[in-house]
Amino acid sequence: MNIHLTKSQIGLDGVAAAETVLSHVDGERGELIIAGEHVGRLAGQSSFEGVTARLWNGASKTTLSEANVRGSLGAARERAFARLPDLLPATRGMGVIDGFRAAVAGLRAEHGLEHEATIVGAFPVIAGALVRRAKGLDPVAPDPNASHAADTLRMLRGAAPETREVAALDAYFVTVCDHGMNASTFATRVVASTQADLFAAVTAGYCALTGPLHGGAPEPVLEMLDAIGTRERIKPWVDAALARGERLMGFGHRVYRVRDPRADVLKAAIERLSADGADLPFAGEVEAYIRSALRKKNPERPLETNVEFFTAILLDALAIPRQAFTPIFAVARSAGWTAHAREQQRTGRLIRPSSSYVGAMPEG
Ligand code: ACO
């Protein structure tokens, strides 16, 4: 009794809790494979619909094509839009991040229709409606023939996006659609392991995503860049933050011991997006200084740039409001969550670890 666990044990570091065909993270080599392909190649070759087909086919042994998924997501966006009057009242008085949680919790099965598409299709509709409501605007109806990335931007803005903007958001969606047993995917799989439905499972996934140690980091990344403000302030600001023991958002990772491969994929997408590369030089200088400061602070434990640093810059360059960053991350990650939930349900095995009791024992 009273066996205390190490920090690594409490964080389940390195514990494999599932067999998956969906994605593989190699933290030593800095590699991410999604549905059999390196993330760097996938982001150039496949659309979000294409990679979603690969994930769903892997989890459910189906043979969906990119076109099948594009069609089912378009139809699902239309159904979700029709259901907004039922979904939005639960979000009254809430901001985008919390309102998204409440609306997602209100999604439910539609008889005879694919739950995966119902969920993934609804996410950008809800995000768009909440972002526009925050500006006092009405929601924009989806275009079922548009790609998921194009329609996401259209429903946020109320105007057709440029081709290069759609390409950038699509590359982002592909890059972050799945990532091994991250915290939100684990939460999703735990709920799915009870044989609860996909709607309950992805609601848990979204809740886990909202924390700053996971998908809630990009907004603080921009706040950090704003607070630093100028080149001259990079060194004093970063040194002071580290001296106060603060964590710098967009750096460090539980699994990667080298640079997160998604950071480079997103950096390349930002370079293609911004013709004059406007946002990158300053952010690049901040990144370089933080990397060197973190190396100096802890030479034993390499802390490198993670996906969230460039996520913040990419989504900001697309004029997506900061409070929508986590819901937009969820739009992409819902492809992975739904696939993982199915894969977990198929095992029929309940995830039920144990704990080490360190409390008082009854006397006598
Ligand atoms: N800035 C400063 N110090 C850090 C950072 C950071 N970003 N990350 C870790 N450290 C420190 C820790 O405080 C710890 O110090 P200690 O030993 O004195 O307590 C040491 O480095 C080692 O930390 P790890 O155990 O390697 O970190 P852990 O695996 O627990 O955390 C995490 C990983 C949560 C991502 C962490 O690096 C962090 O908080 N980063 C900032 C938030 C962030 O960018 N989140 C997005 C992650 S990517 C994603 O989820 C999509």
PDB file of C-alpha atoms in Angstrom, residues 35 47-59 62-69 335:
ATOM      1  CA  ALA A  35      -2.871   5.911 -42.505  1.00  0.00           C
ATOM      2  CA  SER A  47      -7.247  16.531 -49.500  1.00  0.00           C
ATOM      3  CA  PHE A  48      -8.850  16.398 -46.052  1.00  0.00           C
ATOM      4  CA  GLU A  49     -11.611  14.276 -47.585  1.00  0.00           C
ATOM      5  CA  GLY A  50      -9.000  11.890 -49.015  1.00  0.00           C
ATOM      6  CA  VAL A  51      -7.198  11.370 -45.729  1.00  0.00           C
ATOM      7  CA  THR A  52     -10.523  11.074 -43.886  1.00  0.00           C
ATOM      8  CA  ALA A  53     -11.503   8.257 -46.292  1.00  0.00           C
ATOM      9  CA  ARG A  54      -8.210   6.511 -45.470  1.00  0.00           C
ATOM     10  CA  LEU A  55      -8.816   6.836 -41.717  1.00  0.00           C
ATOM     11  CA  TRP A  56     -12.435   5.668 -41.838  1.00  0.00           C
ATOM     12  CA  ASN A  57     -11.540   2.793 -44.182  1.00  0.00           C
ATOM     13  CA  GLY A  58      -8.769   1.735 -41.814  1.00  0.00           C
ATOM     14  CA  ALA A  59     -11.036   1.769 -38.774  1.00  0.00           C
ATOM     15  CA  THR A  62     -14.788   0.080 -45.710  1.00  0.00           C
ATOM     16  CA  THR A  63     -13.729   1.166 -49.199  1.00  0.00           C
ATOM     17  CA  LEU A  64     -14.855   4.790 -49.227  1.00  0.00           C
ATOM     18  CA  SER A  65     -13.323   7.063 -51.859  1.00  0.00           C
ATOM     19  CA  GLU A  66     -12.390  10.720 -51.486  1.00  0.00           C
ATOM     20  CA  ALA A  67     -15.499  11.558 -53.549  1.00  0.00           C
ATOM     21  CA  ASN A  68     -17.721   9.455 -51.251  1.00  0.00           C
ATOM     22  CA  VAL A  69     -16.472  11.354 -48.214  1.00  0.00           C
ATOM     23  CA  ALA A 335     -11.744  12.726 -38.550  1.00  0.00           C
TER      24      ALA A 335
END
